[in-house]
């Protein structure tokens, strides 16, 4: 029986991989990867490594059950099976479901943390999630409340200075309205970071009031950051590195 490594691939820039992730990717016999894992990262695999796409975007949807089953089956054939997931595998990535399934089926596995987009993307573009005198807390919620999900307790937004929303693009106008209803300020700045830490990175800044009345066009995957810290973006953005600066690890 082989071993399954559930590995966080970070938010996109290959240099944001951990050394552990790089080693495990280089040693992999087979890699199952998500939509959020960049091409540069897959280049690190051995030429004879089998690479399987199991993303969940429309058209090529791979159901979670079949990913779980594939991991178990592949562990019977290969020694090192790598399940590569965007960001950190245990942050909104269903990595925990995969780990539980492997545990239930007696498959040996290891979970490797990654830089989550939740903190990695804002920092990369120049939005600090906390800052003395501006924000002393941040909360993170999902904007996607599908079947089998817990209802998001949006009241959280009353108690944190900075709110980060993942998977919030589709419902962005509704989210804006909900946050205003819960008492957040219409003047508060909000930022969307589309494809952060990649060469296609794009930042869109607006206000909460405008998000609720006239939301800007944004494409997923994007992270939504709500709070006064977004004002710091104007001052910090030019000091930030760009994805093109990244070394090619090859
Ligand atoms: N496990 C991942 C999150 C998976 S949920 C992590 O820790 O980062 C997927 C959501 O994460 C996307 O819809 C988007 O909101 C956010 N996301 C992931 N990578 C991103 C990136 N490079 N840029 C912007 N948002 C990203």
mmCIF file of C-alpha atoms and ligand atoms in Angstrom:
data_model
loop_
_atom_site.group_PDB
_atom_site.id
_atom_site.type_symbol
_atom_site.label_atom_id
_atom_site.label_comp_id
_atom_site.label_asym_id
_atom_site.label_seq_id
_atom_site.Cartn_x
_atom_site.Cartn_y
_atom_site.Cartn_z
ATOM 1 C CA UNK A 1 0.000 0.000 0.000
ATOM 2 C CA UNK A 2 1.215 3.493 -0.853
ATOM 3 C CA UNK A 3 0.830 6.715 1.066
ATOM 4 C CA UNK A 4 -1.359 9.707 0.190
ATOM 5 C CA UNK A 5 -0.020 13.225 0.761
ATOM 6 C CA UNK A 6 -2.682 15.931 0.965
ATOM 7 C CA UNK A 7 -0.556 18.944 0.101
ATOM 8 C CA UNK A 8 -1.302 22.676 0.220
ATOM 9 C CA UNK A 9 -0.020 24.313 -2.975
ATOM 10 C CA UNK A 10 -0.335 27.902 -1.702
ATOM 11 C CA UNK A 11 -2.169 30.676 -3.524
ATOM 12 C CA UNK A 12 -0.405 30.499 -6.913
ATOM 13 C CA UNK A 13 3.140 31.883 -6.984
ATOM 14 C CA UNK A 14 5.419 28.836 -7.093
ATOM 15 C CA UNK A 15 7.774 30.449 -4.577
ATOM 16 C CA UNK A 16 5.031 30.364 -1.974
ATOM 17 C CA UNK A 17 5.197 26.574 -1.830
ATOM 18 C CA UNK A 18 6.715 25.128 1.317
ATOM 19 C CA UNK A 19 9.982 23.199 1.011
ATOM 20 C CA UNK A 20 8.080 20.130 2.152
ATOM 21 C CA UNK A 21 5.545 20.546 -0.647
ATOM 22 C CA UNK A 22 8.327 20.910 -3.248
ATOM 23 C CA UNK A 23 10.022 17.728 -2.053
ATOM 24 C CA UNK A 24 6.802 15.721 -2.032
ATOM 25 C CA UNK A 25 5.727 16.995 -5.488
ATOM 26 C CA UNK A 26 9.156 16.068 -6.914
ATOM 27 C CA UNK A 27 8.893 12.552 -5.478
ATOM 28 C CA UNK A 28 5.264 11.953 -6.516
ATOM 29 C CA UNK A 29 4.256 8.949 -8.657
ATOM 30 C CA UNK A 30 0.831 10.439 -9.332
ATOM 31 C CA UNK A 31 -0.677 13.887 -8.656
ATOM 32 C CA UNK A 32 -4.384 14.748 -8.458
ATOM 33 C CA UNK A 33 -4.801 18.514 -8.662
ATOM 34 C CA UNK A 34 -7.500 21.177 -8.425
ATOM 35 C CA UNK A 35 -8.431 24.122 -10.593
ATOM 36 C CA UNK A 36 -6.587 26.488 -8.239
ATOM 37 C CA UNK A 37 -3.184 24.823 -8.639
ATOM 38 C CA UNK A 38 -0.990 26.711 -11.115
ATOM 39 C CA UNK A 39 0.787 25.160 -14.086
ATOM 40 C CA UNK A 40 4.229 26.282 -12.775
ATOM 41 C CA UNK A 41 3.752 24.088 -9.738
ATOM 42 C CA UNK A 42 2.909 21.004 -11.799
ATOM 43 C CA UNK A 43 6.163 21.568 -13.727
ATOM 44 C CA UNK A 44 8.010 20.465 -10.602
ATOM 45 C CA UNK A 45 6.755 16.892 -11.008
ATOM 46 C CA UNK A 46 8.950 14.169 -12.509
ATOM 47 C CA UNK A 47 8.420 13.645 -16.260
ATOM 48 C CA UNK A 48 7.030 10.168 -15.607
ATOM 49 C CA UNK A 49 4.634 11.324 -12.895
ATOM 50 C CA UNK A 50 0.997 10.753 -13.831
ATOM 51 C CA UNK A 51 -0.970 14.014 -13.542
ATOM 52 C CA UNK A 52 -4.751 13.926 -13.143
ATOM 53 C CA UNK A 53 -7.070 16.955 -13.116
ATOM 54 C CA UNK A 54 -9.943 16.653 -10.647
ATOM 55 C CA UNK A 55 -11.163 20.266 -10.563
ATOM 56 C CA UNK A 56 -14.702 21.212 -9.768
ATOM 57 C CA UNK A 57 -15.468 23.958 -12.281
ATOM 58 C CA UNK A 58 -18.445 23.604 -14.579
ATOM 59 C CA UNK A 59 -18.128 21.226 -17.490
ATOM 60 C CA UNK A 60 -15.386 19.114 -15.941
ATOM 61 C CA UNK A 61 -16.887 18.563 -12.533
ATOM 62 C CA UNK A 62 -15.356 15.678 -10.564
ATOM 63 C CA UNK A 63 -17.645 14.753 -7.656
ATOM 64 C CA UNK A 64 -16.015 14.612 -4.228
ATOM 65 C CA UNK A 65 -17.006 10.949 -3.753
ATOM 66 C CA UNK A 66 -15.132 9.887 -6.835
ATOM 67 C CA UNK A 67 -12.028 11.880 -5.774
ATOM 68 C CA UNK A 68 -12.144 10.100 -2.411
ATOM 69 C CA UNK A 69 -12.454 6.705 -4.069
ATOM 70 C CA UNK A 70 -9.699 7.494 -6.584
ATOM 71 C CA UNK A 71 -7.297 8.330 -3.762
ATOM 72 C CA UNK A 72 -7.905 4.954 -2.151
ATOM 73 C CA UNK A 73 -7.591 3.055 -5.458
ATOM 74 C CA UNK A 74 -4.420 4.912 -6.483
ATOM 75 C CA UNK A 75 -2.817 4.172 -3.109
ATOM 76 C CA UNK A 76 -3.081 0.464 -4.014
ATOM 77 C CA UNK A 77 -1.127 1.010 -7.240
ATOM 78 C CA UNK A 78 1.371 3.791 -6.466
ATOM 79 C CA UNK A 79 3.767 4.359 -3.613
ATOM 80 C CA UNK A 80 3.430 8.148 -3.413
ATOM 81 C CA UNK A 81 0.048 9.643 -4.273
ATOM 82 C CA UNK A 82 -0.120 13.430 -4.028
ATOM 83 C CA UNK A 83 -3.413 15.271 -3.666
ATOM 84 C CA UNK A 84 -2.489 18.870 -4.474
ATOM 85 C CA UNK A 85 -4.911 21.543 -3.320
ATOM 86 C CA UNK A 86 -4.880 25.334 -3.627
ATOM 87 C CA UNK A 87 -3.891 27.299 -0.521
ATOM 88 C CA UNK A 88 -4.087 25.265 2.668
ATOM 89 C CA UNK A 89 -5.850 21.888 2.359
ATOM 90 C CA UNK A 90 -7.824 22.338 5.582
ATOM 91 C CA UNK A 91 -9.111 25.848 4.805
ATOM 92 C CA UNK A 92 -12.352 25.570 2.790
ATOM 93 C CA UNK A 93 -10.710 22.986 0.582
ATOM 94 C CA UNK A 94 -12.519 19.765 1.530
ATOM 95 C CA UNK A 95 -9.112 18.354 2.439
ATOM 96 C CA UNK A 96 -10.502 17.227 5.767
ATOM 97 C CA UNK A 97 -13.191 15.158 4.020
ATOM 98 C CA UNK A 98 -10.492 13.419 1.995
ATOM 99 C CA UNK A 99 -8.362 12.819 5.090
ATOM 100 C CA UNK A 100 -11.343 11.329 6.949
ATOM 101 C CA UNK A 101 -12.187 9.042 4.049
ATOM 102 C CA UNK A 102 -8.575 7.814 3.882
ATOM 103 C CA UNK A 103 -8.557 7.243 7.650
ATOM 104 C CA UNK A 104 -11.819 5.269 7.429
ATOM 105 C CA UNK A 105 -10.354 3.126 4.664
ATOM 106 C CA UNK A 106 -7.113 2.414 6.463
ATOM 107 C CA UNK A 107 -4.930 4.309 3.981
ATOM 108 C CA UNK A 108 -1.769 5.922 5.348
ATOM 109 C CA UNK A 109 -1.713 9.679 4.728
ATOM 110 C CA UNK A 110 -0.052 12.941 5.694
ATOM 111 C CA UNK A 111 -1.431 16.489 5.466
ATOM 112 C CA UNK A 112 0.985 19.259 4.489
ATOM 113 C CA UNK A 113 -0.116 22.817 5.324
ATOM 114 C CA UNK A 114 0.095 25.510 2.666
ATOM 115 C CA UNK A 115 -0.035 29.309 2.563
ATOM 116 C CA UNK A 116 -3.766 29.965 2.467
ATOM 117 C CA UNK A 117 -5.108 32.493 -0.017
ATOM 118 C CA UNK A 118 -7.016 33.937 2.942
ATOM 119 C CA UNK A 119 -3.864 35.537 4.333
ATOM 120 C CA UNK A 120 -1.437 35.052 1.426
ATOM 121 C CA UNK A 121 -3.392 36.932 -1.231
ATOM 122 C CA UNK A 122 -4.123 40.134 0.755
ATOM 123 C CA UNK A 123 -0.534 40.302 2.015
ATOM 124 C CA UNK A 124 0.854 39.730 -1.478
ATOM 125 C CA UNK A 125 -1.064 42.658 -2.960
ATOM 126 C CA UNK A 126 -0.503 45.003 -0.006
ATOM 127 C CA UNK A 127 -3.640 44.709 2.151
ATOM 128 C CA UNK A 128 -2.698 43.969 5.774
ATOM 129 C CA UNK A 129 -5.504 42.042 7.502
ATOM 130 C CA UNK A 130 -4.576 43.622 10.839
ATOM 131 C CA UNK A 131 -2.887 46.938 11.631
ATOM 132 C CA UNK A 132 -2.521 48.725 14.922
ATOM 133 C CA UNK A 133 -5.192 51.396 15.250
ATOM 134 C CA UNK A 134 -7.053 50.226 12.133
ATOM 135 C CA UNK A 135 -7.942 46.542 12.577
ATOM 136 C CA UNK A 136 -7.359 44.300 15.559
ATOM 137 C CA UNK A 137 -9.301 41.305 14.271
ATOM 138 C CA UNK A 138 -10.286 39.481 11.138
ATOM 139 C CA UNK A 139 -12.880 36.856 10.361
ATOM 140 C CA UNK A 140 -13.207 34.524 7.397
ATOM 141 C CA UNK A 141 -16.408 33.163 5.914
ATOM 142 C CA UNK A 142 -17.500 31.414 2.757
ATOM 143 C CA UNK A 143 -19.917 33.121 0.405
ATOM 144 C CA UNK A 144 -20.964 29.768 -0.999
ATOM 145 C CA UNK A 145 -23.675 28.120 1.021
ATOM 146 C CA UNK A 146 -24.475 24.997 -0.920
ATOM 147 C CA UNK A 147 -26.190 21.785 0.036
ATOM 148 C CA UNK A 148 -24.737 20.049 3.055
ATOM 149 C CA UNK A 149 -23.061 23.263 4.254
ATOM 150 C CA UNK A 150 -23.517 24.984 7.578
ATOM 151 C CA UNK A 151 -25.355 28.276 7.286
ATOM 152 C CA UNK A 152 -22.816 31.094 7.476
ATOM 153 C CA UNK A 153 -23.271 33.128 10.656
ATOM 154 C CA UNK A 154 -22.910 36.525 9.032
ATOM 155 C CA UNK A 155 -23.376 38.233 12.437
ATOM 156 C CA UNK A 156 -19.649 37.564 12.749
ATOM 157 C CA UNK A 157 -19.183 40.665 10.586
ATOM 158 C CA UNK A 158 -20.375 42.804 13.537
ATOM 159 C CA UNK A 159 -17.541 41.635 15.733
ATOM 160 C CA UNK A 160 -14.514 41.752 13.442
ATOM 161 C CA UNK A 161 -12.743 44.739 11.940
ATOM 162 C CA UNK A 162 -11.709 43.005 8.730
ATOM 163 C CA UNK A 163 -13.879 40.416 7.008
ATOM 164 C CA UNK A 164 -12.518 38.059 4.355
ATOM 165 C CA UNK A 165 -14.965 36.201 2.123
ATOM 166 C CA UNK A 166 -13.876 33.252 0.010
ATOM 167 C CA UNK A 167 -16.060 31.934 -2.826
ATOM 168 C CA UNK A 168 -18.089 35.125 -2.650
ATOM 169 C CA UNK A 169 -18.018 36.325 -6.264
ATOM 170 C CA UNK A 170 -21.354 34.863 -7.370
ATOM 171 C CA UNK A 171 -23.269 36.347 -4.459
ATOM 172 C CA UNK A 172 -21.268 39.572 -4.090
ATOM 173 C CA UNK A 173 -24.221 41.945 -4.309
ATOM 174 C CA UNK A 174 -26.229 39.936 -1.763
ATOM 175 C CA UNK A 175 -23.211 39.815 0.532
ATOM 176 C CA UNK A 176 -22.839 43.605 0.266
ATOM 177 C CA UNK A 177 -26.501 44.092 1.187
ATOM 178 C CA UNK A 178 -26.286 41.658 4.070
ATOM 179 C CA UNK A 179 -23.251 43.420 5.544
ATOM 180 C CA UNK A 180 -25.001 46.810 5.333
ATOM 181 C CA UNK A 181 -28.074 45.350 7.046
ATOM 182 C CA UNK A 182 -25.849 44.034 9.813
ATOM 183 C CA UNK A 183 -24.597 47.548 10.413
ATOM 184 C CA UNK A 184 -21.335 47.860 8.515
ATOM 185 C CA UNK A 185 -20.614 51.272 7.043
ATOM 186 C CA UNK A 186 -21.518 51.954 3.388
ATOM 187 C CA UNK A 187 -18.339 54.046 3.056
ATOM 188 C CA UNK A 188 -16.133 51.180 4.147
ATOM 189 C CA UNK A 189 -13.746 50.154 1.352
ATOM 190 C CA UNK A 190 -13.824 46.655 -0.092
ATOM 191 C CA UNK A 191 -11.358 44.921 -2.400
ATOM 192 C CA UNK A 192 -11.679 41.937 -4.677
ATOM 193 C CA UNK A 193 -8.432 40.221 -5.575
ATOM 194 C CA UNK A 194 -8.901 38.078 -8.649
ATOM 195 C CA UNK A 195 -6.372 35.246 -9.162
ATOM 196 C CA UNK A 196 -4.045 36.643 -6.518
ATOM 197 C CA UNK A 197 -0.348 35.680 -6.625
ATOM 198 C CA UNK A 198 -0.564 34.696 -10.315
ATOM 199 C CA UNK A 199 0.331 36.576 -13.514
ATOM 200 C CA UNK A 200 -3.399 37.255 -13.969
ATOM 201 C CA UNK A 201 -3.751 39.007 -10.605
ATOM 202 C CA UNK A 202 -6.231 41.912 -10.616
ATOM 203 C CA UNK A 203 -7.394 44.093 -7.724
ATOM 204 C CA UNK A 204 -10.744 45.907 -7.796
ATOM 205 C CA UNK A 205 -11.458 48.408 -5.025
ATOM 206 C CA UNK A 206 -14.922 49.818 -4.324
ATOM 207 C CA UNK A 207 -17.075 50.661 -1.292
ATOM 208 C CA UNK A 208 -19.532 48.470 0.553
ATOM 209 C CA UNK A 209 -22.378 50.784 -0.502
ATOM 210 C CA UNK A 210 -21.469 50.394 -4.171
ATOM 211 C CA UNK A 211 -21.016 46.656 -3.826
ATOM 212 C CA UNK A 212 -24.615 46.460 -2.614
ATOM 213 C CA UNK A 213 -26.056 48.777 -5.289
ATOM 214 C CA UNK A 214 -23.836 48.358 -8.335
ATOM 215 C CA UNK A 215 -21.317 45.506 -7.910
ATOM 216 C CA UNK A 216 -18.206 45.640 -10.131
ATOM 217 C CA UNK A 217 -17.536 42.836 -12.630
ATOM 218 C CA UNK A 218 -15.311 40.207 -11.000
ATOM 219 C CA UNK A 219 -14.401 36.701 -12.113
ATOM 220 C CA UNK A 220 -13.763 33.789 -9.739
ATOM 221 C CA UNK A 221 -11.527 32.739 -8.103
ATOM 222 C CA UNK A 222 -11.364 35.955 -6.126
ATOM 223 C CA UNK A 223 -11.060 36.903 -2.499
ATOM 224 C CA UNK A 224 -13.202 39.678 -1.018
ATOM 225 C CA UNK A 225 -11.714 41.814 1.757
ATOM 226 C CA UNK A 226 -13.984 44.232 3.633
ATOM 227 C CA UNK A 227 -12.617 46.815 6.036
ATOM 228 C CA UNK A 228 -10.633 49.998 6.595
ATOM 229 C CA UNK A 229 -7.382 48.117 5.986
ATOM 230 C CA UNK A 230 -8.223 48.244 2.273
ATOM 231 C CA UNK A 231 -7.319 51.988 2.381
ATOM 232 C CA UNK A 232 -3.721 50.933 3.048
ATOM 233 C CA UNK A 233 -3.655 49.194 -0.329
ATOM 234 C CA UNK A 234 -3.156 52.529 -2.130
ATOM 235 C CA UNK A 235 -0.053 53.208 -0.031
ATOM 236 C CA UNK A 236 1.421 49.714 -0.067
ATOM 237 C CA UNK A 237 0.616 48.281 -3.470
ATOM 238 C CA UNK A 238 3.640 49.685 -5.284
ATOM 239 C CA UNK A 239 6.024 48.168 -2.780
ATOM 240 C CA UNK A 240 4.752 44.666 -3.480
ATOM 241 C CA UNK A 241 6.497 42.052 -5.565
ATOM 242 C CA UNK A 242 4.817 40.774 -8.679
ATOM 243 C CA UNK A 243 4.214 37.185 -9.708
ATOM 244 C CA UNK A 244 6.520 37.695 -12.713
ATOM 245 C CA UNK A 245 9.436 38.219 -10.315
ATOM 246 C CA UNK A 246 9.156 34.673 -9.034
ATOM 247 C CA UNK A 247 12.092 32.372 -9.584
ATOM 248 C CA UNK A 248 11.462 29.412 -11.813
ATOM 249 C CA UNK A 249 12.282 26.408 -9.702
ATOM 250 C CA UNK A 250 11.893 24.043 -12.651
HETATM 251 N N1 LIG B 1 -7.936 25.997 0.440
HETATM 252 C C1 LIG B 1 -7.934 27.286 -0.235
HETATM 253 C C2 LIG B 1 -9.335 27.858 -0.374
HETATM 254 C C3 LIG B 1 -10.257 27.001 -1.213
HETATM 255 S S1 LIG B 1 -11.824 27.740 -1.459
HETATM 256 C C4 LIG B 1 -7.002 28.241 0.504
HETATM 257 O O1 LIG B 1 -6.580 27.976 1.630
HETATM 258 O O2 LIG B 1 -6.669 29.273 -0.095
HETATM 259 C C5 LIG B 1 -11.605 28.556 -2.995
HETATM 260 C C6 LIG B 1 -11.671 30.054 -2.821
HETATM 261 O O3 LIG B 1 -10.453 30.552 -2.272
HETATM 262 C C7 LIG B 1 -11.836 30.806 -4.121
HETATM 263 O O4 LIG B 1 -13.183 30.853 -4.518
HETATM 264 C C8 LIG B 1 -11.316 32.181 -3.751
HETATM 265 O O5 LIG B 1 -12.262 32.897 -2.991
HETATM 266 C C9 LIG B 1 -10.166 31.821 -2.822
HETATM 267 N N2 LIG B 1 -8.880 31.742 -3.539
HETATM 268 C C10 LIG B 1 -8.071 30.688 -3.610
HETATM 269 N N3 LIG B 1 -6.952 30.985 -4.313
HETATM 270 C C11 LIG B 1 -7.058 32.275 -4.675
HETATM 271 C C12 LIG B 1 -6.233 33.174 -5.406
HETATM 272 N N4 LIG B 1 -5.062 32.798 -5.914
HETATM 273 N N5 LIG B 1 -6.672 34.442 -5.578
HETATM 274 C C13 LIG B 1 -7.851 34.836 -5.064
HETATM 275 N N6 LIG B 1 -8.671 34.041 -4.384
HETATM 276 C C14 LIG B 1 -8.280 32.781 -4.182
#
